[in-house]
PDB file of C-alpha atoms in Angstrom:
ATOM      1  CA  UNK A   4     100.723  94.384 125.585  1.00 86.00           C
ATOM      2  CA  UNK A   5     102.993  97.400 125.983  1.00 93.00           C
ATOM      3  CA  UNK A   6     103.187 100.178 123.417  1.00 97.00           C
ATOM      4  CA  UNK A   7     104.842 103.547 122.908  1.00 98.00           C
ATOM      5  CA  UNK A   8     105.148 106.258 120.278  1.00 99.00           C
ATOM      6  CA  UNK A   9     108.281 105.881 118.142  1.00 99.00           C
ATOM      7  CA  UNK A  10     107.552 108.336 115.314  1.00 99.00           C
ATOM      8  CA  UNK A  11     105.282 111.316 114.723  1.00 99.00           C
ATOM      9  CA  UNK A  12     104.595 112.738 111.270  1.00 99.00           C
ATOM     10  CA  UNK A  13     103.074 115.952 109.996  1.00 99.00           C
ATOM     11  CA  UNK A  14     102.270 116.499 106.318  1.00 99.00           C
ATOM     12  CA  UNK A  15     102.118 120.220 105.465  1.00 99.00           C
ATOM     13  CA  UNK A  16     100.931 119.546 101.882  1.00 99.00           C
ATOM     14  CA  UNK A  17      98.503 116.784 100.962  1.00 99.00           C
ATOM     15  CA  UNK A  18     100.111 113.959  98.940  1.00 98.00           C
ATOM     16  CA  UNK A  19     103.663 115.251  99.427  1.00 98.00           C
ATOM     17  CA  UNK A  20     106.286 113.744 101.706  1.00 97.00           C
ATOM     18  CA  UNK A  21     105.936 114.965 105.261  1.00 96.00           C
ATOM     19  CA  UNK A  22     108.133 115.936 108.169  1.00 96.00           C
ATOM     20  CA  UNK A  23     109.024 113.777 111.181  1.00 98.00           C
ATOM     21  CA  UNK A  24     108.590 115.736 114.407  1.00 98.00           C
ATOM     22  CA  UNK A  25     109.180 115.073 118.098  1.00 98.00           C
ATOM     23  CA  UNK A  26     105.918 116.572 119.309  1.00 98.00           C
ATOM     24  CA  UNK A  27     102.406 117.056 117.953  1.00 98.00           C
ATOM     25  CA  UNK A  28      99.419 118.946 119.227  1.00 98.00           C
ATOM     26  CA  UNK A  29      96.200 117.154 118.344  1.00 99.00           C
ATOM     27  CA  UNK A  30      92.708 118.604 118.608  1.00 97.00           C
ATOM     28  CA  UNK A  31      89.322 117.447 117.402  1.00 95.00           C
ATOM     29  CA  UNK A  32      90.125 118.565 113.847  1.00 95.00           C
ATOM     30  CA  UNK A  33      93.199 116.351 113.917  1.00 97.00           C
ATOM     31  CA  UNK A  34      96.930 116.990 113.962  1.00 98.00           C
ATOM     32  CA  UNK A  35      97.695 120.687 114.328  1.00 98.00           C
ATOM     33  CA  UNK A  36      98.971 122.155 111.019  1.00 98.00           C
ATOM     34  CA  UNK A  37      98.592 118.843 109.185  1.00 98.00           C
ATOM     35  CA  UNK A  38      97.691 119.185 105.503  1.00 99.00           C
ATOM     36  CA  UNK A  39      96.947 122.902 105.543  1.00 99.00           C
ATOM     37  CA  UNK A  40      97.911 122.994 101.861  1.00 99.00           C
ATOM     38  CA  UNK A  41      96.904 120.923  98.839  1.00 99.00           C
ATOM     39  CA  UNK A  42      97.370 120.962  95.087  1.00 99.00           C
ATOM     40  CA  UNK A  43      94.356 121.740  92.918  1.00 98.00           C
ATOM     41  CA  UNK A  44      93.970 119.996  89.560  1.00 98.00           C
ATOM     42  CA  UNK A  45      92.750 122.907  87.454  1.00 97.00           C
ATOM     43  CA  UNK A  46      91.327 120.915  84.534  1.00 95.00           C
ATOM     44  CA  UNK A  47      89.437 118.452  86.740  1.00 95.00           C
ATOM     45  CA  UNK A  48      88.548 121.185  89.275  1.00 96.00           C
ATOM     46  CA  UNK A  49      89.322 118.924  92.211  1.00 96.00           C
ATOM     47  CA  UNK A  50      91.861 118.581  94.993  1.00 97.00           C
ATOM     48  CA  UNK A  51      94.621 116.396  93.581  1.00 97.00           C
ATOM     49  CA  UNK A  52      95.937 113.311  95.333  1.00 96.00           C
ATOM     50  CA  UNK A  53      98.854 110.983  94.714  1.00 97.00           C
ATOM     51  CA  UNK A  54      96.360 108.394  93.455  1.00 95.00           C
ATOM     52  CA  UNK A  55      95.772 110.487  90.334  1.00 94.00           C
ATOM     53  CA  UNK A  56      98.946 112.605  90.319  1.00 97.00           C
ATOM     54  CA  UNK A  57     101.720 110.306  91.585  1.00 97.00           C
ATOM     55  CA  UNK A  58     104.403 112.884  90.769  1.00 98.00           C
ATOM     56  CA  UNK A  59     103.311 114.810  93.871  1.00 98.00           C
ATOM     57  CA  UNK A  60     104.955 112.132  96.028  1.00 98.00           C
ATOM     58  CA  UNK A  61     108.275 113.182  94.518  1.00 97.00           C
ATOM     59  CA  UNK A  62     107.948 116.480  96.373  1.00 98.00           C
ATOM     60  CA  UNK A  63     108.441 117.051 100.089  1.00 98.00           C
ATOM     61  CA  UNK A  64     107.163 119.905 102.226  1.00 98.00           C
ATOM     62  CA  UNK A  65     108.056 121.636 105.469  1.00 98.00           C
ATOM     63  CA  UNK A  66     106.915 124.825 107.155  1.00 99.00           C
ATOM     64  CA  UNK A  67     109.182 127.863 106.876  1.00 98.00           C
ATOM     65  CA  UNK A  68     108.694 128.332 110.631  1.00 98.00           C
ATOM     66  CA  UNK A  69     106.943 126.291 113.293  1.00 97.00           C
ATOM     67  CA  UNK A  70     103.197 126.975 112.910  1.00 98.00           C
ATOM     68  CA  UNK A  71     101.659 129.039 115.675  1.00 97.00           C
ATOM     69  CA  UNK A  72      98.631 128.000 117.714  1.00 97.00           C
ATOM     70  CA  UNK A  73      96.313 129.958 115.393  1.00 97.00           C
ATOM     71  CA  UNK A  74      97.369 128.020 112.273  1.00 98.00           C
ATOM     72  CA  UNK A  75      94.470 126.153 110.733  1.00 98.00           C
ATOM     73  CA  UNK A  76      91.613 126.537 108.248  1.00 98.00           C
ATOM     74  CA  UNK A  77      91.824 129.991 106.711  1.00 98.00           C
ATOM     75  CA  UNK A  78      95.288 130.605 108.173  1.00 98.00           C
ATOM     76  CA  UNK A  79      97.949 128.416 106.572  1.00 98.00           C
ATOM     77  CA  UNK A  80     101.580 129.381 107.320  1.00 99.00           C
ATOM     78  CA  UNK A  81     104.202 129.614 104.587  1.00 99.00           C
ATOM     79  CA  UNK A  82     105.415 126.245 103.390  1.00 99.00           C
ATOM     80  CA  UNK A  83     108.652 125.338 101.598  1.00 99.00           C
ATOM     81  CA  UNK A  84     108.354 122.644  98.917  1.00 99.00           C
ATOM     82  CA  UNK A  85     111.352 120.658  97.707  1.00 98.00           C
ATOM     83  CA  UNK A  86     110.832 119.543  94.107  1.00 98.00           C
ATOM     84  CA  UNK A  87     112.147 116.221  92.742  1.00 97.00           C
ATOM     85  CA  UNK A  88     115.253 117.933  91.323  1.00 97.00           C
ATOM     86  CA  UNK A  89     116.102 119.447  94.716  1.00 97.00           C
ATOM     87  CA  UNK A  90     114.877 122.945  93.903  1.00 98.00           C
ATOM     88  CA  UNK A  91     113.037 124.659  96.741  1.00 99.00           C
ATOM     89  CA  UNK A  92     110.032 126.891  96.194  1.00 99.00           C
ATOM     90  CA  UNK A  93     107.943 128.789  98.732  1.00 99.00           C
ATOM     91  CA  UNK A  94     104.172 128.958  98.844  1.00 99.00           C
ATOM     92  CA  UNK A  95     104.687 132.736  98.731  1.00 98.00           C
ATOM     93  CA  UNK A  96     106.650 132.533  95.470  1.00 98.00           C
ATOM     94  CA  UNK A  97     104.611 133.744  92.451  1.00 98.00           C
ATOM     95  CA  UNK A  98     106.145 130.923  90.418  1.00 98.00           C
ATOM     96  CA  UNK A  99     105.074 128.094  92.700  1.00 99.00           C
ATOM     97  CA  UNK A 100     102.095 127.060  90.544  1.00 99.00           C
ATOM     98  CA  UNK A 101     104.195 126.926  87.380  1.00 99.00           C
ATOM     99  CA  UNK A 102     106.843 124.858  89.157  1.00 99.00           C
ATOM    100  CA  UNK A 103     104.300 122.365  90.463  1.00 99.00           C
ATOM    101  CA  UNK A 104     102.534 122.201  87.089  1.00 99.00           C
ATOM    102  CA  UNK A 105     105.830 121.216  85.473  1.00 98.00           C
ATOM    103  CA  UNK A 106     106.266 118.413  88.021  1.00 98.00           C
ATOM    104  CA  UNK A 107     102.674 117.198  87.664  1.00 98.00           C
ATOM    105  CA  UNK A 108     102.673 117.520  83.858  1.00 98.00           C
ATOM    106  CA  UNK A 109      99.304 119.257  84.069  1.00 98.00           C
ATOM    107  CA  UNK A 110      98.031 122.621  85.218  1.00 98.00           C
ATOM    108  CA  UNK A 111      97.786 122.727  88.994  1.00 99.00           C
ATOM    109  CA  UNK A 112      97.838 125.379  91.674  1.00 98.00           C
ATOM    110  CA  UNK A 113      98.807 125.326  95.319  1.00 99.00           C
ATOM    111  CA  UNK A 114      95.820 126.097  97.541  1.00 99.00           C
ATOM    112  CA  UNK A 115      95.597 126.740 101.260  1.00 99.00           C
ATOM    113  CA  UNK A 116      92.892 125.204 103.421  1.00 98.00           C
ATOM    114  CA  UNK A 117      89.922 127.596 103.449  1.00 98.00           C
ATOM    115  CA  UNK A 118      87.932 128.599 106.497  1.00 97.00           C
ATOM    116  CA  UNK A 119      85.969 125.760 108.082  1.00 94.00           C
ATOM    117  CA  UNK A 120      82.625 127.029 106.767  1.00 95.00           C
ATOM    118  CA  UNK A 121      83.899 127.298 103.171  1.00 97.00           C
ATOM    119  CA  UNK A 122      83.286 124.019 101.320  1.00 96.00           C
ATOM    120  CA  UNK A 123      84.198 125.313  97.855  1.00 95.00           C
ATOM    121  CA  UNK A 124      87.428 123.280  97.651  1.00 96.00           C
ATOM    122  CA  UNK A 125      85.823 120.169  99.122  1.00 96.00           C
ATOM    123  CA  UNK A 126      82.428 119.722  97.452  1.00 95.00           C
ATOM    124  CA  UNK A 127      82.109 117.305  94.547  1.00 95.00           C
ATOM    125  CA  UNK A 128      79.720 117.764  91.673  1.00 94.00           C
ATOM    126  CA  UNK A 129      77.350 114.928  90.800  1.00 93.00           C
ATOM    127  CA  UNK A 130      79.519 114.233  87.763  1.00 93.00           C
ATOM    128  CA  UNK A 131      82.671 114.031  89.875  1.00 94.00           C
ATOM    129  CA  UNK A 132      80.993 111.714  92.386  1.00 93.00           C
ATOM    130  CA  UNK A 133      79.814 109.382  89.655  1.00 91.00           C
ATOM    131  CA  UNK A 134      83.237 109.340  88.024  1.00 91.00           C
ATOM    132  CA  UNK A 135      85.050 108.719  91.297  1.00 88.00           C
ATOM    133  CA  UNK A 136      82.924 105.694  92.196  1.00 87.00           C
ATOM    134  CA  UNK A 137      82.860 104.121  88.736  1.00 91.00           C
ATOM    135  CA  UNK A 138      84.340 100.593  88.890  1.00 90.00           C
ATOM    136  CA  UNK A 139      87.146 101.494  86.475  1.00 91.00           C
ATOM    137  CA  UNK A 140      88.175 104.440  88.653  1.00 92.00           C
ATOM    138  CA  UNK A 141      88.037 102.398  91.851  1.00 91.00           C
ATOM    139  CA  UNK A 142      90.203  99.705  90.248  1.00 92.00           C
ATOM    140  CA  UNK A 143      92.696 102.335  89.149  1.00 92.00           C
ATOM    141  CA  UNK A 144      92.775 103.933  92.603  1.00 92.00           C
ATOM    142  CA  UNK A 145      93.458 100.579  94.263  1.00 91.00           C
ATOM    143  CA  UNK A 146      95.743  99.116  91.611  1.00 90.00           C
ATOM    144  CA  UNK A 147      93.323  96.266  90.868  1.00 89.00           C
ATOM    145  CA  UNK A 148      93.006  94.166  87.749  1.00 88.00           C
ATOM    146  CA  UNK A 149      89.654  93.636  86.040  1.00 89.00           C
ATOM    147  CA  UNK A 150      89.332  90.211  87.670  1.00 87.00           C
ATOM    148  CA  UNK A 151      89.994  91.282  91.269  1.00 87.00           C
ATOM    149  CA  UNK A 152      87.131  92.045  93.623  1.00 84.00           C
ATOM    150  CA  UNK A 153      86.400  95.646  94.526  1.00 85.00           C
ATOM    151  CA  UNK A 154      87.332  96.705  98.073  1.00 86.00           C
ATOM    152  CA  UNK A 155      84.917  96.017 100.926  1.00 85.00           C
ATOM    153  CA  UNK A 156      83.676  99.387 102.177  1.00 84.00           C
ATOM    154  CA  UNK A 157      81.312  97.995 104.806  1.00 88.00           C
ATOM    155  CA  UNK A 158      83.834  99.094 107.464  1.00 91.00           C
ATOM    156  CA  UNK A 159      82.831 102.706 106.817  1.00 91.00           C
ATOM    157  CA  UNK A 160      80.067 104.408 108.771  1.00 91.00           C
ATOM    158  CA  UNK A 161      77.067 105.978 107.070  1.00 91.00           C
ATOM    159  CA  UNK A 162      78.541 109.408 107.773  1.00 92.00           C
ATOM    160  CA  UNK A 163      81.861 108.416 106.205  1.00 92.00           C
ATOM    161  CA  UNK A 164      80.201 106.981 103.100  1.00 91.00           C
ATOM    162  CA  UNK A 165      78.123 110.102 102.581  1.00 92.00           C
ATOM    163  CA  UNK A 166      81.209 112.267 103.096  1.00 94.00           C
ATOM    164  CA  UNK A 167      83.092 110.284 100.449  1.00 92.00           C
ATOM    165  CA  UNK A 168      80.148 110.680  98.075  1.00 92.00           C
ATOM    166  CA  UNK A 169      79.791 114.445  98.566  1.00 95.00           C
ATOM    167  CA  UNK A 170      83.324 115.728  99.160  1.00 96.00           C
ATOM    168  CA  UNK A 171      86.832 115.231  97.788  1.00 96.00           C
ATOM    169  CA  UNK A 172      88.045 115.800 101.354  1.00 96.00           C
ATOM    170  CA  UNK A 173      85.980 116.407 104.502  1.00 96.00           C
ATOM    171  CA  UNK A 174      85.156 120.118 104.985  1.00 95.00           C
ATOM    172  CA  UNK A 175      87.665 121.833 107.249  1.00 95.00           C
ATOM    173  CA  UNK A 176      90.545 119.526 106.355  1.00 97.00           C
ATOM    174  CA  UNK A 177      92.546 118.106 103.464  1.00 98.00           C
ATOM    175  CA  UNK A 178      92.829 114.592 104.954  1.00 97.00           C
ATOM    176  CA  UNK A 179      91.243 111.769 102.989  1.00 94.00           C
ATOM    177  CA  UNK A 180      88.755 110.756 105.651  1.00 93.00           C
ATOM    178  CA  UNK A 181      89.665 110.803 109.362  1.00 96.00           C
ATOM    179  CA  UNK A 182      91.495 113.209 111.692  1.00 97.00           C
ATOM    180  CA  UNK A 183      94.221 110.816 112.890  1.00 98.00           C
ATOM    181  CA  UNK A 184      95.952 107.816 111.338  1.00 99.00           C
ATOM    182  CA  UNK A 185      97.833 105.281 113.502  1.00 99.00           C
ATOM    183  CA  UNK A 186     100.069 102.393 112.456  1.00 99.00           C
ATOM    184  CA  UNK A 187     102.259  99.925 114.365  1.00 98.00           C
ATOM    185  CA  UNK A 188     105.807  98.736 113.748  1.00 97.00           C
ATOM    186  CA  UNK A 189     104.519  95.203 114.309  1.00 96.00           C
ATOM    187  CA  UNK A 190     102.195  95.503 111.321  1.00 97.00           C
ATOM    188  CA  UNK A 191     105.015  96.788 109.106  1.00 97.00           C
ATOM    189  CA  UNK A 192     107.139  93.783 110.071  1.00 95.00           C
ATOM    190  CA  UNK A 193     104.284  91.272 109.752  1.00 96.00           C
ATOM    191  CA  UNK A 194     103.370  92.516 106.293  1.00 96.00           C
ATOM    192  CA  UNK A 195     106.967  92.060 105.145  1.00 95.00           C
ATOM    193  CA  UNK A 196     107.119  88.458 106.353  1.00 90.00           C
ATOM    194  CA  UNK A 197     110.728  87.310 106.429  1.00 84.00           C
ATOM    195  CA  UNK A 198     111.987  90.427 104.661  1.00 86.00           C
ATOM    196  CA  UNK A 199     112.893  93.796 106.113  1.00 89.00           C
ATOM    197  CA  UNK A 200     109.920  95.734 107.536  1.00 92.00           C
ATOM    198  CA  UNK A 201     108.250  98.087 105.104  1.00 96.00           C
ATOM    199  CA  UNK A 202     109.272 101.738 105.329  1.00 97.00           C
ATOM    200  CA  UNK A 203     106.674 103.711 107.275  1.00 98.00           C
ATOM    201  CA  UNK A 204     106.830 106.524 104.698  1.00 98.00           C
ATOM    202  CA  UNK A 205     104.867 104.398 102.237  1.00 98.00           C
ATOM    203  CA  UNK A 206     101.815 104.437 104.526  1.00 98.00           C
ATOM    204  CA  UNK A 207     101.858 108.048 105.787  1.00 98.00           C
ATOM    205  CA  UNK A 208     100.563 107.681 109.371  1.00 98.00           C
ATOM    206  CA  UNK A 209     100.583 110.527 111.869  1.00 99.00           C
ATOM    207  CA  UNK A 210     101.543 108.227 114.745  1.00 99.00           C
ATOM    208  CA  UNK A 211     103.766 105.150 114.522  1.00 99.00           C
ATOM    209  CA  UNK A 212     103.446 102.925 117.580  1.00 98.00           C
ATOM    210  CA  UNK A 213     105.908 100.280 118.711  1.00 97.00           C
ATOM    211  CA  UNK A 214     103.892  97.379 120.110  1.00 95.00           C
ATOM    212  CA  UNK A 215     105.302  94.525 122.161  1.00 89.00           C
ATOM    213  CA  UNK A 216     102.901  91.678 121.599  1.00 80.00           C
ATOM    214  CA  UNK A 217     103.541  87.937 121.450  1.00 75.00           C
ATOM    215  CA  UNK A 218     102.919  86.481 118.036  1.00 78.00           C
ATOM    216  CA  UNK A 219     103.268  89.683 116.035  1.00 83.00           C
ATOM    217  CA  UNK A 220     100.385  90.069 113.611  1.00 94.00           C
ATOM    218  CA  UNK A 221      98.497  93.310 113.093  1.00 97.00           C
ATOM    219  CA  UNK A 222      97.668  94.482 116.623  1.00 96.00           C
ATOM    220  CA  UNK A 223      95.946  97.756 115.803  1.00 97.00           C
ATOM    221  CA  UNK A 224      93.342  95.907 113.728  1.00 94.00           C
ATOM    222  CA  UNK A 225      91.949  94.794 117.080  1.00 94.00           C
ATOM    223  CA  UNK A 226      91.640  98.364 118.325  1.00 96.00           C
ATOM    224  CA  UNK A 227      88.549  99.254 116.281  1.00 96.00           C
ATOM    225  CA  UNK A 228      85.983 100.592 118.715  1.00 96.00           C
ATOM    226  CA  UNK A 229      88.629 101.096 121.412  1.00 98.00           C
ATOM    227  CA  UNK A 230      89.599 104.249 123.272  1.00 98.00           C
ATOM    228  CA  UNK A 231      93.341 104.734 122.831  1.00 98.00           C
ATOM    229  CA  UNK A 232      95.370 107.123 124.981  1.00 99.00           C
ATOM    230  CA  UNK A 233      98.452 108.421 123.168  1.00 99.00           C
ATOM    231  CA  UNK A 234     100.453 110.637 125.491  1.00 98.00           C
ATOM    232  CA  UNK A 235      97.946 113.256 126.649  1.00 98.00           C
ATOM    233  CA  UNK A 236      95.606 112.616 123.694  1.00 99.00           C
ATOM    234  CA  UNK A 237      92.628 110.277 123.615  1.00 99.00           C
ATOM    235  CA  UNK A 238      91.218 108.941 120.360  1.00 99.00           C
ATOM    236  CA  UNK A 239      88.470 106.521 119.424  1.00 98.00           C
ATOM    237  CA  UNK A 240      89.483 104.090 116.712  1.00 98.00           C
ATOM    238  CA  UNK A 241      86.744 104.077 114.078  1.00 97.00           C
ATOM    239  CA  UNK A 242      87.845 101.675 111.352  1.00 96.00           C
ATOM    240  CA  UNK A 243      90.831 100.002 109.698  1.00 97.00           C
ATOM    241  CA  UNK A 244      92.651 102.000 107.039  1.00 97.00           C
ATOM    242  CA  UNK A 245      91.875 100.708 103.567  1.00 96.00           C
ATOM    243  CA  UNK A 246      94.905 100.936 101.281  1.00 96.00           C
ATOM    244  CA  UNK A 247      94.801 102.394  97.789  1.00 95.00           C
ATOM    245  CA  UNK A 248      97.608 102.402  95.237  1.00 96.00           C
ATOM    246  CA  UNK A 249      99.589 105.231  96.902  1.00 97.00           C
ATOM    247  CA  UNK A 250     101.884 103.009  99.046  1.00 97.00           C
ATOM    248  CA  UNK A 251     103.179 101.389  95.849  1.00 97.00           C
ATOM    249  CA  UNK A 252     104.236 104.713  94.330  1.00 96.00           C
ATOM    250  CA  UNK A 253     107.828 105.908  94.150  1.00 95.00           C
ATOM    251  CA  UNK A 254     108.866 108.722  96.464  1.00 94.00           C
ATOM    252  CA  UNK A 255     112.207 110.161  97.588  1.00 92.00           C
ATOM    253  CA  UNK A 256     114.358 107.246  98.742  1.00 93.00           C
ATOM    254  CA  UNK A 257     111.713 104.634  97.909  1.00 96.00           C
ATOM    255  CA  UNK A 258     111.338 102.898  94.525  1.00 96.00           C
ATOM    256  CA  UNK A 259     107.955 101.803  93.172  1.00 96.00           C
ATOM    257  CA  UNK A 260     106.702  98.522  94.652  1.00 96.00           C
ATOM    258  CA  UNK A 261     103.838  97.200  92.545  1.00 92.00           C
ATOM    259  CA  UNK A 262     103.896  93.863  94.373  1.00 94.00           C
ATOM    260  CA  UNK A 263     102.743  95.614  97.545  1.00 96.00           C
ATOM    261  CA  UNK A 264      99.145  95.808  96.308  1.00 92.00           C
ATOM    262  CA  UNK A 265      98.953  92.020  95.997  1.00 91.00           C
ATOM    263  CA  UNK A 266     100.738  91.531  99.324  1.00 95.00           C
ATOM    264  CA  UNK A 267      98.206  93.735 101.116  1.00 95.00           C
ATOM    265  CA  UNK A 268      95.301  91.920  99.472  1.00 93.00           C
ATOM    266  CA  UNK A 269      96.613  88.505 100.476  1.00 93.00           C
ATOM    267  CA  UNK A 270      97.745  89.357 104.011  1.00 95.00           C
ATOM    268  CA  UNK A 271      95.218  91.894 105.287  1.00 95.00           C
ATOM    269  CA  UNK A 272      92.402  92.211 102.735  1.00 94.00           C
ATOM    270  CA  UNK A 273      93.932  95.611 101.825  1.00 95.00           C
ATOM    271  CA  UNK A 274      93.771  97.075 105.354  1.00 97.00           C
ATOM    272  CA  UNK A 275      96.764  98.345 107.335  1.00 98.00           C
ATOM    273  CA  UNK A 276      96.685 100.760 110.263  1.00 98.00           C
ATOM    274  CA  UNK A 277      93.604 102.429 111.694  1.00 98.00           C
ATOM    275  CA  UNK A 278      91.714 105.712 111.518  1.00 98.00           C
ATOM    276  CA  UNK A 279      90.599 107.499 114.661  1.00 98.00           C
ATOM    277  CA  UNK A 280      88.511 110.434 115.864  1.00 98.00           C
ATOM    278  CA  UNK A 281      89.848 112.666 118.626  1.00 98.00           C
ATOM    279  CA  UNK A 282      87.887 112.514 121.875  1.00 98.00           C
ATOM    280  CA  UNK A 283      90.435 114.208 124.146  1.00 98.00           C
ATOM    281  CA  UNK A 284      92.736 116.889 122.656  1.00 98.00           C
ATOM    282  CA  UNK A 285      96.271 117.326 123.920  1.00 99.00           C
ATOM    283  CA  UNK A 286      99.956 116.902 123.130  1.00 99.00           C
ATOM    284  CA  UNK A 287     101.809 113.731 122.189  1.00 99.00           C
ATOM    285  CA  UNK A 288     105.578 113.273 122.076  1.00 99.00           C
ATOM    286  CA  UNK A 289     107.919 110.576 120.822  1.00 99.00           C
ATOM    287  CA  UNK A 290     108.407 108.106 123.652  1.00 99.00           C
ATOM    288  CA  UNK A 291     104.962 108.617 125.171  1.00 99.00           C
ATOM    289  CA  UNK A 292     103.134 105.485 126.310  1.00 98.00           C
ATOM    290  CA  UNK A 293     100.113 104.187 124.414  1.00 98.00           C
ATOM    291  CA  UNK A 294      97.256 102.642 126.349  1.00 98.00           C
ATOM    292  CA  UNK A 295      94.498 100.720 124.576  1.00 97.00           C
ATOM    293  CA  UNK A 296      91.139 100.251 126.271  1.00 94.00           C
ATOM    294  CA  UNK A 297      89.715  97.469 124.128  1.00 83.00           C
ATOM    295  CA  UNK A 298      85.935  97.056 124.470  1.00 76.00           C
ATOM    296  CA  UNK A 299      84.621  93.847 125.974  1.00 72.00           C
ATOM    297  CA  UNK A 300      83.795  91.072 123.483  1.00 71.00           C
ATOM    298  CA  UNK A 301      80.416  91.618 121.919  1.00 60.00           C
ATOM    299  CA  UNK A 302      77.501  89.597 123.231  1.00 59.00           C
ATOM    300  CA  UNK A 303      74.941  87.982 120.985  1.00 50.00           C
ATOM    301  CA  UNK A 304      72.857  91.159 120.738  1.00 52.00           C
ATOM    302  CA  UNK A 305      75.866  93.332 119.902  1.00 49.00           C
ATOM    303  CA  UNK A 306      77.159  90.833 117.341  1.00 51.00           C
ATOM    304  CA  UNK A 307      73.741  90.788 115.707  1.00 51.00           C
ATOM    305  CA  UNK A 308      73.610  94.586 115.714  1.00 48.00           C
ATOM    306  CA  UNK A 309      77.107  94.776 114.228  1.00 54.00           C
ATOM    307  CA  UNK A 310      76.224  92.331 111.467  1.00 55.00           C
ATOM    308  CA  UNK A 311      73.048  94.294 110.773  1.00 54.00           C
ATOM    309  CA  UNK A 312      75.065  97.503 110.638  1.00 54.00           C
ATOM    310  CA  UNK A 313      77.473  96.038 108.106  1.00 54.00           C
ATOM    311  CA  UNK A 314      74.571  94.781 106.023  1.00 55.00           C
ATOM    312  CA  UNK A 315      73.066  98.265 106.147  1.00 52.00           C
ATOM    313  CA  UNK A 316      76.351  99.764 104.963  1.00 52.00           C
ATOM    314  CA  UNK A 317      76.576  97.326 102.068  1.00 55.00           C
ATOM    315  CA  UNK A 318      73.016  98.245 101.166  1.00 56.00           C
ATOM    316  CA  UNK A 319      73.814 101.955 101.321  1.00 53.00           C
ATOM    317  CA  UNK A 320      76.874 101.407  99.164  1.00 55.00           C
ATOM    318  CA  UNK A 321      74.755  99.603  96.572  1.00 56.00           C
ATOM    319  CA  UNK A 322      72.173 102.390  96.568  1.00 47.00           C
ATOM    320  CA  UNK A 323      74.837 105.075  96.156  1.00 51.00           C
ATOM    321  CA  UNK A 324      76.550 103.160  93.365  1.00 47.00           C
ATOM    322  CA  UNK A 325      73.294 102.492  91.530  1.00 44.00           C
ATOM    323  CA  UNK A 326      71.943 106.046  91.794  1.00 41.00           C
ATOM    324  CA  UNK A 327      74.004 109.076  92.733  1.00 39.00           C
ATOM    325  CA  UNK A 328      77.437 107.634  92.083  1.00 38.00           C
ATOM    326  CA  UNK A 329      76.957 105.717  88.855  1.00 35.00           C
ATOM    327  CA  UNK A 330      73.873 107.377  87.495  1.00 32.00           C
ATOM    328  CA  UNK A 331      72.307 104.213  86.163  1.00 26.00           C
TER     329      UNK A 331
END
C-alpha cells in the first residue's frame, strides 16, 4: 500500500464549512487553530452543532489572518463568516450574534474557545446528558427510523464514553470527540459504488489521504490501533468514525442527500474514516507520504481481551443509559 496526503482542512468555526489549506501544524490538542470558535444555543445553553442546527452548515468561515503560533484555547483570532446569502460578518462585529441568530432561526451567540482549564462551555448538566442519550434524540441525530437499530458504540473507549456523557465537547476543544480525523479517497469512492465519489466536504476530515490499494474497500478501517505517520506527524488511530446525520445535510454547493444515511448503514455499519490521537506533533503538508504501521494480528489472548473490552463497553453503555443518561 502507498498513500499520500491530498487535502488538508481546517474548520475555524464548529459546524460551519471549513478552509482547505496546504499545510497544517498538529500538536497533541489537534490541528492548530481548528474549531477555535463555536455557536452557542442560548435557549438550550449548549454548544450548537449541525445535528441540531443544520443551518450552520450554510455558513463558511475563514480566519482574517493566518493564526499565529499562540492561537488556541483562550486566544482565538478574528474569524470572518460568510452567511448563506453571501454577506460577510466578522467575529469582532457587534452584530454577529444577531446575524447568526437570523440564520439559525433561534437565539445564538458566537463564542470563542475558553482557556483549557475552563469547562463552562463544555460541561453538560444531568438533564442535558439524559436528553442527549434518549433513544429519540439518538435516532434524530443519526437520521434513524423507529425500526432501525441504534448505533453500536462499543468502539468507544471508557474515557470517550464518559467524555460524551459529561461534556458537549471535550474540554480544551470544540471537536466532537478526537483531536484528528482522517479519511481516504478510496473510502469515498467505495461508498459511492459505481457513481461518482462522494464529496469530501460532507464528512469534514482534517486529512484526506489518497491510498493505492488493490481491491478498494475502506482501507483506513484497518488502521485502528495503528501508528500512522503523516508527514512529520505521528498519530495513533483510536476508532472508526461513526456517522451521524450531518453528512446528509445541505451545505454550499452540496444538496441534501437523505439516502446517504441508508447507504452508510448498509455499506459500513455507519462508520467512515477514523479518529486519532496525536503521539508525535509536527507539520503536515499536501503531498506528504503517509506510512501505516499496522499492529500484528491479535493472538488468542489479545482477541479474548479485545472481546472482553467490547463487552465491558457495552455494559458501561447500558449502565449509563439506565442511570445517568436516561434517569430510569
